[in-house]
């Protein structure tokens, strides 16, 4: 059940992608997703050097024999990112699937990736970006709606409206997401025509997710009202969990503060303190509205299989109506 063009194309058991997460999508998290039957996506931009990144890819390959992807970051970044260095590792290590995400299409890499026989998935937030990805040879496109944890873009289209629009507009398979945290959302997106579903927020409380238990607990306690969009004024809109730091960023934006001032407060280095030491007011964490559906800390396998199991039950119920 739930075999789709995406399971076939990527060689995965379930049509579920555990989205890349800055600072978190290292070998352990990605292997947990892959071993659970989903596609795990390793971040590259969190590795300062090509060597560090290569070591982590090797470690991941030791931890799973299932398919995984690597993300190339096309968002504006605090430090200069040379994706060509990560690409060299991707080629050297025989990575078979690359996901790109960011403010632009991967024009400069698409041809190169295709020549190496690598499957390219581009993640974006609108019909026109999906069409552009298709036009440069992407094999699949991921689209995430306004509910999404992390970067939301500026179009603010809800998942319910965005996914079928993109499905109708492109010929390549579509992976949809933003707000999916259980079998109901998963099945709904398949009903909208998606061939795969991407999740992020609901895996923040996976046992394998490297954030502090205190942070996992506040996410469990949070509801769909506890997220907000910040950094729109610096063209970097992100949906995050509301804490005093997120509110401070919003306040600075109201006062038309500049990039440097905002970034100082929202910097990734501070988030690391929050993630590792459980200092809840040290930084910001991306988080989607689906957090309201997140109820307990569980192994990744249980989260993924729970989604599929619930969707199966639901589809059987629907079939008899
Ligand atoms: C903590 C966190 C960090 C994220 N970091 C990134 C990132 O660096 N690059 C990216 O393309 N997407 C990032 N995302 C988005 C996810 O890959 C995924 O698209 C999203 O979480 C799916 O929506 P959901 O959170 O509503 O399930 C992040 C999401 C979260 C929750």
PDB file of N, CA, C and O and ligand atoms in Angstrom, residues 17-25 41 43 45-46 71-73 75 99-102 123 142 144-145 147-151 159 177-181 198-204 238-239 275 285-291, ligand 1:
ATOM      1  N   UNK A  17       9.252  11.721   3.134  1.00  0.00           N
ATOM      2  CA  UNK A  17      10.580  12.327   3.210  1.00  0.00           C
ATOM      3  C   UNK A  17      10.683  13.026   4.564  1.00  0.00           C
ATOM      4  O   UNK A  17       9.780  13.783   4.933  1.00  0.00           O
ATOM      5  N   UNK A  18      11.735  12.721   5.302  1.00  0.00           N
ATOM      6  CA  UNK A  18      11.985  13.475   6.538  1.00  0.00           C
ATOM      7  C   UNK A  18      12.905  14.625   6.138  1.00  0.00           C
ATOM      8  O   UNK A  18      14.070  14.419   5.800  1.00  0.00           O
ATOM      9  N   UNK A  19      12.325  15.821   6.103  1.00  0.00           N
ATOM     10  CA  UNK A  19      13.012  16.984   5.522  1.00  0.00           C
ATOM     11  C   UNK A  19      14.318  17.325   6.227  1.00  0.00           C
ATOM     12  O   UNK A  19      14.513  17.020   7.413  1.00  0.00           O
ATOM     13  N   UNK A  20      15.194  17.952   5.461  1.00  0.00           N
ATOM     14  CA  UNK A  20      16.470  18.364   6.037  1.00  0.00           C
ATOM     15  C   UNK A  20      16.224  19.420   7.116  1.00  0.00           C
ATOM     16  O   UNK A  20      15.343  20.268   6.989  1.00  0.00           O
ATOM     17  N   UNK A  21      16.980  19.363   8.200  1.00  0.00           N
ATOM     18  CA  UNK A  21      16.822  20.342   9.275  1.00  0.00           C
ATOM     19  C   UNK A  21      18.192  20.848   9.703  1.00  0.00           C
ATOM     20  O   UNK A  21      19.054  20.059  10.130  1.00  0.00           O
ATOM     21  N   UNK A  22      18.326  22.161   9.569  1.00  0.00           N
ATOM     22  CA  UNK A  22      19.601  22.811   9.870  1.00  0.00           C
ATOM     23  C   UNK A  22      20.082  22.419  11.269  1.00  0.00           C
ATOM     24  O   UNK A  22      19.306  22.452  12.215  1.00  0.00           O
ATOM     25  N   UNK A  23      21.328  22.066  11.394  1.00  0.00           N
ATOM     26  CA  UNK A  23      21.987  21.641  12.640  1.00  0.00           C
ATOM     27  C   UNK A  23      21.576  20.253  13.130  1.00  0.00           C
ATOM     28  O   UNK A  23      22.222  19.685  13.987  1.00  0.00           O
ATOM     29  N   UNK A  24      20.477  19.712  12.617  1.00  0.00           N
ATOM     30  CA  UNK A  24      19.969  18.452  13.162  1.00  0.00           C
ATOM     31  C   UNK A  24      20.137  17.267  12.212  1.00  0.00           C
ATOM     32  O   UNK A  24      20.300  16.127  12.667  1.00  0.00           O
ATOM     33  N   UNK A  25      20.062  17.537  10.927  1.00  0.00           N
ATOM     34  CA  UNK A  25      20.081  16.425   9.952  1.00  0.00           C
ATOM     35  C   UNK A  25      21.492  15.935   9.688  1.00  0.00           C
ATOM     36  O   UNK A  25      22.057  16.120   8.612  1.00  0.00           O
ATOM     37  N   UNK A  41      17.144  13.188   4.687  1.00  0.00           N
ATOM     38  CA  UNK A  41      17.896  14.166   3.881  1.00  0.00           C
ATOM     39  C   UNK A  41      18.955  14.831   4.762  1.00  0.00           C
ATOM     40  O   UNK A  41      18.630  15.572   5.695  1.00  0.00           O
ATOM     41  N   UNK A  43      21.756  17.442   5.853  1.00  0.00           N
ATOM     42  CA  UNK A  43      22.126  18.835   5.560  1.00  0.00           C
ATOM     43  C   UNK A  43      23.602  18.865   5.168  1.00  0.00           C
ATOM     44  O   UNK A  43      24.383  18.031   5.630  1.00  0.00           O
ATOM     45  N   UNK A  45      25.128  22.298   4.556  1.00  0.00           N
ATOM     46  CA  UNK A  45      25.617  23.637   4.913  1.00  0.00           C
ATOM     47  C   UNK A  45      26.074  23.752   6.370  1.00  0.00           C
ATOM     48  O   UNK A  45      26.762  24.706   6.736  1.00  0.00           O
ATOM     49  N   UNK A  46      25.718  22.769   7.204  1.00  0.00           N
ATOM     50  CA  UNK A  46      26.129  22.842   8.608  1.00  0.00           C
ATOM     51  C   UNK A  46      27.583  22.408   8.799  1.00  0.00           C
ATOM     52  O   UNK A  46      28.143  22.556   9.871  1.00  0.00           O
ATOM     53  N   UNK A  71      21.077  17.476   1.087  1.00  0.00           N
ATOM     54  CA  UNK A  71      20.519  18.787   0.727  1.00  0.00           C
ATOM     55  C   UNK A  71      21.629  19.780   0.392  1.00  0.00           C
ATOM     56  O   UNK A  71      22.625  19.882   1.105  1.00  0.00           O
ATOM     57  N   UNK A  72      21.428  20.500  -0.704  1.00  0.00           N
ATOM     58  CA  UNK A  72      22.309  21.639  -1.009  1.00  0.00           C
ATOM     59  C   UNK A  72      21.512  22.906  -0.737  1.00  0.00           C
ATOM     60  O   UNK A  72      20.404  23.085  -1.265  1.00  0.00           O
ATOM     61  N   UNK A  73      22.087  23.760   0.083  1.00  0.00           N
ATOM     62  CA  UNK A  73      21.386  24.948   0.554  1.00  0.00           C
ATOM     63  C   UNK A  73      21.561  26.114  -0.425  1.00  0.00           C
ATOM     64  O   UNK A  73      22.681  26.543  -0.692  1.00  0.00           O
ATOM     65  N   UNK A  75      19.735  28.965   0.117  1.00  0.00           N
ATOM     66  CA  UNK A  75      19.253  30.138   0.863  1.00  0.00           C
ATOM     67  C   UNK A  75      20.442  31.062   1.122  1.00  0.00           C
ATOM     68  O   UNK A  75      21.591  30.601   1.178  1.00  0.00           O
ATOM     69  N   UNK A  99      18.721  16.892  -2.838  1.00  0.00           N
ATOM     70  CA  UNK A  99      17.622  17.848  -2.717  1.00  0.00           C
ATOM     71  C   UNK A  99      18.240  19.231  -2.664  1.00  0.00           C
ATOM     72  O   UNK A  99      19.216  19.444  -1.934  1.00  0.00           O
ATOM     73  N   UNK A 100      17.677  20.171  -3.440  1.00  0.00           N
ATOM     74  CA  UNK A 100      18.103  21.561  -3.318  1.00  0.00           C
ATOM     75  C   UNK A 100      16.937  22.337  -2.730  1.00  0.00           C
ATOM     76  O   UNK A 100      15.771  22.004  -2.967  1.00  0.00           O
ATOM     77  N   UNK A 101      17.245  23.361  -1.956  1.00  0.00           N
ATOM     78  CA  UNK A 101      16.180  24.221  -1.431  1.00  0.00           C
ATOM     79  C   UNK A 101      16.746  25.608  -1.251  1.00  0.00           C
ATOM     80  O   UNK A 101      17.930  25.767  -0.951  1.00  0.00           O
ATOM     81  N   UNK A 102      15.902  26.593  -1.453  1.00  0.00           N
ATOM     82  CA  UNK A 102      16.385  27.963  -1.258  1.00  0.00           C
ATOM     83  C   UNK A 102      15.665  28.951  -2.131  1.00  0.00           C
ATOM     84  O   UNK A 102      14.609  28.663  -2.687  1.00  0.00           O
ATOM     85  N   UNK A 123      13.121  21.744  -3.708  1.00  0.00           N
ATOM     86  CA  UNK A 123      12.047  22.131  -2.768  1.00  0.00           C
ATOM     87  C   UNK A 123      11.751  23.616  -2.892  1.00  0.00           C
ATOM     88  O   UNK A 123      12.680  24.438  -2.855  1.00  0.00           O
ATOM     89  N   UNK A 142       9.415  19.245  -4.546  1.00  0.00           N
ATOM     90  CA  UNK A 142       8.752  19.275  -3.242  1.00  0.00           C
ATOM     91  C   UNK A 142       8.195  20.672  -3.041  1.00  0.00           C
ATOM     92  O   UNK A 142       8.908  21.661  -3.266  1.00  0.00           O
ATOM     93  N   UNK A 144       6.092  23.114  -0.201  1.00  0.00           N
ATOM     94  CA  UNK A 144       5.597  23.199   1.176  1.00  0.00           C
ATOM     95  C   UNK A 144       4.781  24.476   1.358  1.00  0.00           C
ATOM     96  O   UNK A 144       5.136  25.536   0.860  1.00  0.00           O
ATOM     97  N   UNK A 145       3.681  24.317   2.072  1.00  0.00           N
ATOM     98  CA  UNK A 145       2.761  25.435   2.283  1.00  0.00           C
ATOM     99  C   UNK A 145       3.138  26.291   3.487  1.00  0.00           C
ATOM    100  O   UNK A 145       4.126  26.035   4.181  1.00  0.00           O
ATOM    101  N   UNK A 147       2.052  26.537   6.380  1.00  0.00           N
ATOM    102  CA  UNK A 147       2.055  25.940   7.721  1.00  0.00           C
ATOM    103  C   UNK A 147       3.425  25.406   8.110  1.00  0.00           C
ATOM    104  O   UNK A 147       3.709  25.108   9.262  1.00  0.00           O
ATOM    105  N   UNK A 148       4.251  25.222   7.092  1.00  0.00           N
ATOM    106  CA  UNK A 148       5.566  24.587   7.169  1.00  0.00           C
ATOM    107  C   UNK A 148       6.501  25.144   8.253  1.00  0.00           C
ATOM    108  O   UNK A 148       6.580  26.344   8.457  1.00  0.00           O
ATOM    109  N   UNK A 149       7.231  24.257   8.887  1.00  0.00           N
ATOM    110  CA  UNK A 149       8.285  24.689   9.797  1.00  0.00           C
ATOM    111  C   UNK A 149       9.515  25.066   8.999  1.00  0.00           C
ATOM    112  O   UNK A 149       9.883  24.359   8.076  1.00  0.00           O
ATOM    113  N   UNK A 150      10.154  26.183   9.349  1.00  0.00           N
ATOM    114  CA  UNK A 150      11.331  26.637   8.596  1.00  0.00           C
ATOM    115  C   UNK A 150      10.942  27.667   7.553  1.00  0.00           C
ATOM    116  O   UNK A 150       9.962  28.403   7.729  1.00  0.00           O
ATOM    117  N   UNK A 151      11.701  27.708   6.462  1.00  0.00           N
ATOM    118  CA  UNK A 151      11.509  28.752   5.454  1.00  0.00           C
ATOM    119  C   UNK A 151      10.134  28.627   4.799  1.00  0.00           C
ATOM    120  O   UNK A 151       9.731  27.537   4.396  1.00  0.00           O
ATOM    121  N   UNK A 159      -0.924  24.673   2.335  1.00  0.00           N
ATOM    122  CA  UNK A 159      -0.627  23.366   1.742  1.00  0.00           C
ATOM    123  C   UNK A 159      -1.821  22.832   0.948  1.00  0.00           C
ATOM    124  O   UNK A 159      -1.660  22.311  -0.157  1.00  0.00           O
ATOM    125  N   UNK A 177       4.035  19.046   1.434  1.00  0.00           N
ATOM    126  CA  UNK A 177       4.178  19.098   2.884  1.00  0.00           C
ATOM    127  C   UNK A 177       3.871  20.473   3.432  1.00  0.00           C
ATOM    128  O   UNK A 177       3.477  21.389   2.717  1.00  0.00           O
ATOM    129  N   UNK A 178       4.090  20.551   4.735  1.00  0.00           N
ATOM    130  CA  UNK A 178       3.732  21.764   5.466  1.00  0.00           C
ATOM    131  C   UNK A 178       2.525  21.416   6.301  1.00  0.00           C
ATOM    132  O   UNK A 178       1.406  21.331   5.784  1.00  0.00           O
ATOM    133  N   UNK A 179       2.742  21.103   7.576  1.00  0.00           N
ATOM    134  CA  UNK A 179       1.622  20.827   8.475  1.00  0.00           C
ATOM    135  C   UNK A 179       1.272  19.361   8.618  1.00  0.00           C
ATOM    136  O   UNK A 179       0.361  19.012   9.360  1.00  0.00           O
ATOM    137  N   UNK A 180       1.991  18.482   7.923  1.00  0.00           N
ATOM    138  CA  UNK A 180       1.668  17.054   8.052  1.00  0.00           C
ATOM    139  C   UNK A 180       2.368  16.485   9.289  1.00  0.00           C
ATOM    140  O   UNK A 180       3.585  16.600   9.431  1.00  0.00           O
ATOM    141  N   UNK A 181       1.587  15.892  10.179  1.00  0.00           N
ATOM    142  CA  UNK A 181       2.184  15.347  11.395  1.00  0.00           C
ATOM    143  C   UNK A 181       1.594  13.999  11.771  1.00  0.00           C
ATOM    144  O   UNK A 181       1.965  13.419  12.779  1.00  0.00           O
ATOM    145  N   UNK A 198       6.352  15.276   2.687  1.00  0.00           N
ATOM    146  CA  UNK A 198       7.534  15.646   3.481  1.00  0.00           C
ATOM    147  C   UNK A 198       7.089  16.078   4.879  1.00  0.00           C
ATOM    148  O   UNK A 198       6.079  16.766   5.028  1.00  0.00           O
ATOM    149  N   UNK A 199       7.826  15.614   5.886  1.00  0.00           N
ATOM    150  CA  UNK A 199       7.546  16.017   7.272  1.00  0.00           C
ATOM    151  C   UNK A 199       8.832  16.540   7.909  1.00  0.00           C
ATOM    152  O   UNK A 199       9.931  16.134   7.528  1.00  0.00           O
ATOM    153  N   UNK A 200       8.681  17.421   8.846  1.00  0.00           N
ATOM    154  CA  UNK A 200       9.844  17.942   9.573  1.00  0.00           C
ATOM    155  C   UNK A 200       9.508  18.082  11.044  1.00  0.00           C
ATOM    156  O   UNK A 200      10.012  17.345  11.908  1.00  0.00           O
ATOM    157  N   UNK A 201       8.563  18.976  11.331  1.00  0.00           N
ATOM    158  CA  UNK A 201       8.223  19.303  12.717  1.00  0.00           C
ATOM    159  C   UNK A 201       7.914  18.068  13.571  1.00  0.00           C
ATOM    160  O   UNK A 201       8.410  17.956  14.698  1.00  0.00           O
ATOM    161  N   UNK A 202       7.143  17.116  13.026  1.00  0.00           N
ATOM    162  CA  UNK A 202       6.745  15.962  13.865  1.00  0.00           C
ATOM    163  C   UNK A 202       7.930  15.060  14.195  1.00  0.00           C
ATOM    164  O   UNK A 202       7.831  14.224  15.095  1.00  0.00           O
ATOM    165  N   UNK A 203       9.050  15.241  13.488  1.00  0.00           N
ATOM    166  CA  UNK A 203      10.217  14.406  13.800  1.00  0.00           C
ATOM    167  C   UNK A 203      11.183  15.096  14.767  1.00  0.00           C
ATOM    168  O   UNK A 203      12.191  14.509  15.166  1.00  0.00           O
ATOM    169  N   UNK A 204      10.854  16.343  15.144  1.00  0.00           N
ATOM    170  CA  UNK A 204      11.711  17.029  16.126  1.00  0.00           C
ATOM    171  C   UNK A 204      11.689  16.307  17.469  1.00  0.00           C
ATOM    172  O   UNK A 204      12.612  16.425  18.266  1.00  0.00           O
ATOM    173  N   UNK A 238      10.780  32.777   8.083  1.00  0.00           N
ATOM    174  CA  UNK A 238      10.851  31.458   8.715  1.00  0.00           C
ATOM    175  C   UNK A 238       9.712  31.304   9.716  1.00  0.00           C
ATOM    176  O   UNK A 238       9.446  32.220  10.489  1.00  0.00           O
ATOM    177  N   UNK A 239       9.091  30.131   9.722  1.00  0.00           N
ATOM    178  CA  UNK A 239       8.120  29.849  10.780  1.00  0.00           C
ATOM    179  C   UNK A 239       8.864  29.169  11.918  1.00  0.00           C
ATOM    180  O   UNK A 239       9.554  28.163  11.709  1.00  0.00           O
ATOM    181  N   UNK A 275      19.577  23.921  21.339  1.00  0.00           N
ATOM    182  CA  UNK A 275      19.399  22.524  20.959  1.00  0.00           C
ATOM    183  C   UNK A 275      20.172  21.600  21.906  1.00  0.00           C
ATOM    184  O   UNK A 275      19.656  20.602  22.371  1.00  0.00           O
ATOM    185  N   UNK A 285      14.034  28.203  17.102  1.00  0.00           N
ATOM    186  CA  UNK A 285      13.960  26.898  16.428  1.00  0.00           C
ATOM    187  C   UNK A 285      12.804  26.927  15.432  1.00  0.00           C
ATOM    188  O   UNK A 285      11.688  27.354  15.769  1.00  0.00           O
ATOM    189  N   UNK A 286      13.080  26.504  14.209  1.00  0.00           N
ATOM    190  CA  UNK A 286      12.031  26.405  13.193  1.00  0.00           C
ATOM    191  C   UNK A 286      11.008  25.383  13.660  1.00  0.00           C
ATOM    192  O   UNK A 286      11.365  24.342  14.221  1.00  0.00           O
ATOM    193  N   UNK A 287       9.759  25.672  13.381  1.00  0.00           N
ATOM    194  CA  UNK A 287       8.691  24.793  13.870  1.00  0.00           C
ATOM    195  C   UNK A 287       7.414  25.124  13.103  1.00  0.00           C
ATOM    196  O   UNK A 287       7.058  26.288  12.956  1.00  0.00           O
ATOM    197  N   UNK A 288       6.727  24.083  12.632  1.00  0.00           N
ATOM    198  CA  UNK A 288       5.514  24.316  11.853  1.00  0.00           C
ATOM    199  C   UNK A 288       4.254  24.218  12.696  1.00  0.00           C
ATOM    200  O   UNK A 288       4.292  23.780  13.855  1.00  0.00           O
ATOM    201  N   UNK A 289       3.123  24.583  12.095  1.00  0.00           N
ATOM    202  CA  UNK A 289       1.859  24.573  12.834  1.00  0.00           C
ATOM    203  C   UNK A 289       1.428  23.162  13.221  1.00  0.00           C
ATOM    204  O   UNK A 289       0.652  22.977  14.149  1.00  0.00           O
ATOM    205  N   UNK A 290       1.988  22.179  12.529  1.00  0.00           N
ATOM    206  CA  UNK A 290       1.703  20.776  12.859  1.00  0.00           C
ATOM    207  C   UNK A 290       2.164  20.403  14.260  1.00  0.00           C
ATOM    208  O   UNK A 290       1.830  19.318  14.756  1.00  0.00           O
ATOM    209  N   UNK A 291       2.911  21.286  14.908  1.00  0.00           N
ATOM    210  CA  UNK A 291       3.397  21.003  16.269  1.00  0.00           C
ATOM    211  C   UNK A 291       2.233  20.706  17.221  1.00  0.00           C
ATOM    212  O   UNK A 291       2.384  19.978  18.197  1.00  0.00           O
TER     213      UNK A 291
HETATM  214  C1  LIG B   1      14.020  22.692  12.877  1.00  0.00           C
HETATM  215  C2  LIG B   1      13.827  22.740  11.378  1.00  0.00           C
HETATM  216  C3  LIG B   1      14.908  23.094  10.569  1.00  0.00           C
HETATM  217  C4  LIG B   1      14.760  23.124   9.181  1.00  0.00           C
HETATM  218  N1  LIG B   1      15.835  23.450   8.398  1.00  0.00           N
HETATM  219  C5  LIG B   1      15.715  23.427   7.047  1.00  0.00           C
HETATM  220  C6  LIG B   1      16.822  23.703   6.212  1.00  0.00           C
HETATM  221  O1  LIG B   1      17.919  23.990   6.681  1.00  0.00           O
HETATM  222  N2  LIG B   1      16.650  23.652   4.863  1.00  0.00           N
HETATM  223  C7  LIG B   1      15.440  23.331   4.300  1.00  0.00           C
HETATM  224  O2  LIG B   1      15.335  23.269   3.082  1.00  0.00           O
HETATM  225  N3  LIG B   1      14.356  23.074   5.080  1.00  0.00           N
HETATM  226  C8  LIG B   1      14.476  23.112   6.413  1.00  0.00           C
HETATM  227  N4  LIG B   1      13.386  22.815   7.202  1.00  0.00           N
HETATM  228  C9  LIG B   1      12.113  22.424   6.563  1.00  0.00           C
HETATM  229  C10 LIG B   1      11.957  20.902   6.500  1.00  0.00           C
HETATM  230  O3  LIG B   1      12.935  20.316   5.701  1.00  0.00           O
HETATM  231  C11 LIG B   1      10.564  20.509   5.934  1.00  0.00           C
HETATM  232  O4  LIG B   1      10.403  21.032   4.630  1.00  0.00           O
HETATM  233  C12 LIG B   1       9.433  21.017   6.814  1.00  0.00           C
HETATM  234  O5  LIG B   1       9.746  20.836   8.165  1.00  0.00           O
HETATM  235  C13 LIG B   1       8.118  20.318   6.474  1.00  0.00           C
HETATM  236  O6  LIG B   1       7.043  20.964   7.102  1.00  0.00           O
HETATM  237  P1  LIG B   1       6.526  20.620   8.611  1.00  0.00           P
HETATM  238  O7  LIG B   1       7.566  21.169   9.519  1.00  0.00           O
HETATM  239  O8  LIG B   1       5.245  21.355   8.699  1.00  0.00           O
HETATM  240  O9  LIG B   1       6.395  19.149   8.697  1.00  0.00           O
HETATM  241  C14 LIG B   1      13.496  22.815   8.586  1.00  0.00           C
HETATM  242  C15 LIG B   1      12.417  22.484   9.416  1.00  0.00           C
HETATM  243  C16 LIG B   1      12.573  22.444  10.793  1.00  0.00           C
HETATM  244  C17 LIG B   1      11.379  22.083  11.636  1.00  0.00           C
END
